[in-house]
Structures are given as C-alpha cells and as structure tokens.
Amino acid sequence: MSVDARLHSILACPQDKGPLLLIQDELLYNPRLRRIYPIENGIPVLLVDDARDADDARHADILARAVEPEAAV
C-alpha cells in the first residue's frame, strides 16, 4: 500500500516537527536528524522509539531515492 500524497504532505517528524521525505512507500525520513521511520502495511509508524538512525552511506542512499511532500501532491 502506498502513502496518500495528501497524508504525506501533512506528516511531520515527532521529534522536530519538520517535514519528512517519503522513500518509495517503504519509510519516511527526517534528513535533518537522520531518523528513519518505517511504513508498515501502508501505515506510517511515527514513534520516536521505533525510529532508526541513518549512517552517512544510508543517508546518501535515502536522499537519492526521496520524494519531497510538494512533489508527491
């Protein structure tokens, strides 16, 4: 299942309240904090405790595949 473009445009990081990048309906990403939030069965899991950190290589890979909220609408 994919994340609806309207939903994506209003989602925010639970830590810094900033926008998140959508990565091929697999995850949401905060590039400012380098935090990865999973999407499970089409549902974003925006729990700080479930987020993972991205190292430099993963950060670069994620940014190469990202869709920004404005582009998804």
Short mmCIF file of C-alpha atoms in Angstrom, two decimals:
data_model
loop_
_atom_site.label_atom_id
_atom_site.label_comp_id
_atom_site.label_asym_id
_atom_site.label_seq_id
_atom_site.Cartn_x
_atom_site.Cartn_y
_atom_site.Cartn_z
CA MET A 1 0.00 0.00 0.00
CA SER A 2 1.18 3.49 -0.68
CA VAL A 3 1.06 6.57 1.49
CA ASP A 4 -1.51 9.02 0.15
CA ALA A 5 0.03 12.25 -1.18
CA ARG A 6 -2.28 14.40 0.97
CA LEU A 7 -1.34 12.43 4.08
CA HIS A 8 2.35 12.71 3.24
CA SER A 9 2.05 16.48 2.86
CA ILE A 10 0.82 16.87 6.46
CA LEU A 11 3.00 14.29 8.22
CA ALA A 12 5.72 15.69 10.46
CA CYS A 13 8.61 14.26 12.41
CA PRO A 14 7.57 13.65 16.03
CA GLN A 15 10.96 14.91 17.23
CA ASP A 16 11.48 18.22 15.42
CA LYS A 17 8.02 18.68 13.85
CA GLY A 18 9.61 19.21 10.41
CA PRO A 19 8.58 17.62 7.08
CA LEU A 20 9.51 14.06 6.21
CA LEU A 21 10.72 12.61 2.93
CA LEU A 22 8.87 9.61 1.51
CA ILE A 23 11.16 6.82 0.37
CA GLN A 24 9.36 4.59 -2.14
CA ASP A 25 6.49 3.78 0.24
CA GLU A 26 9.00 1.93 2.45
CA LEU A 27 9.83 4.59 5.00
CA LEU A 28 9.66 8.23 5.99
CA TYR A 29 12.90 10.06 6.58
CA ASN A 30 13.97 13.13 8.51
CA PRO A 31 17.22 14.26 6.83
CA ARG A 32 17.85 16.93 9.47
CA LEU A 33 18.09 14.39 12.31
CA ARG A 34 18.88 11.41 10.05
CA ARG A 35 15.98 9.46 11.54
CA ILE A 36 14.20 6.67 9.65
CA TYR A 37 10.53 5.92 10.38
CA PRO A 38 9.08 2.67 8.99
CA ILE A 39 5.88 2.28 6.99
CA GLU A 40 4.11 -0.96 7.90
CA ASN A 41 1.20 -2.16 5.73
CA GLY A 42 0.84 1.35 4.33
CA ILE A 43 0.71 2.94 7.79
CA PRO A 44 3.48 5.32 8.87
CA VAL A 45 4.89 4.39 12.29
CA LEU A 46 5.93 7.75 13.71
CA LEU A 47 7.09 6.59 17.10
CA VAL A 48 10.40 8.02 18.28
CA ASP A 49 11.33 4.74 19.97
CA ASP A 50 10.81 2.79 16.72
CA ALA A 51 12.88 5.17 14.57
CA ARG A 52 16.36 4.19 13.41
CA ASP A 53 19.41 6.37 12.82
CA ALA A 54 20.99 6.59 9.36
CA ASP A 55 24.76 6.50 8.93
CA ASP A 56 26.46 8.53 6.17
CA ALA A 57 26.08 5.85 3.48
CA ARG A 58 22.42 5.16 4.29
CA HIS A 59 21.70 8.91 4.43
CA ALA A 60 23.11 9.40 0.91
CA ASP A 61 21.16 6.40 -0.43
CA ILE A 62 17.92 7.63 1.11
CA LEU A 63 18.31 11.14 -0.29
CA ALA A 64 18.89 9.71 -3.77
CA ARG A 65 15.51 7.92 -3.59
CA ALA A 66 13.48 10.60 -1.77
CA VAL A 67 10.19 12.17 -2.79
CA GLU A 68 9.53 15.52 -1.12
CA PRO A 69 5.97 16.28 0.06
CA GLU A 70 5.41 19.05 -2.52
CA ALA A 71 6.48 16.77 -5.39
CA ALA A 72 4.14 13.99 -4.27
CA VAL A 73 0.98 16.13 -4.48
#
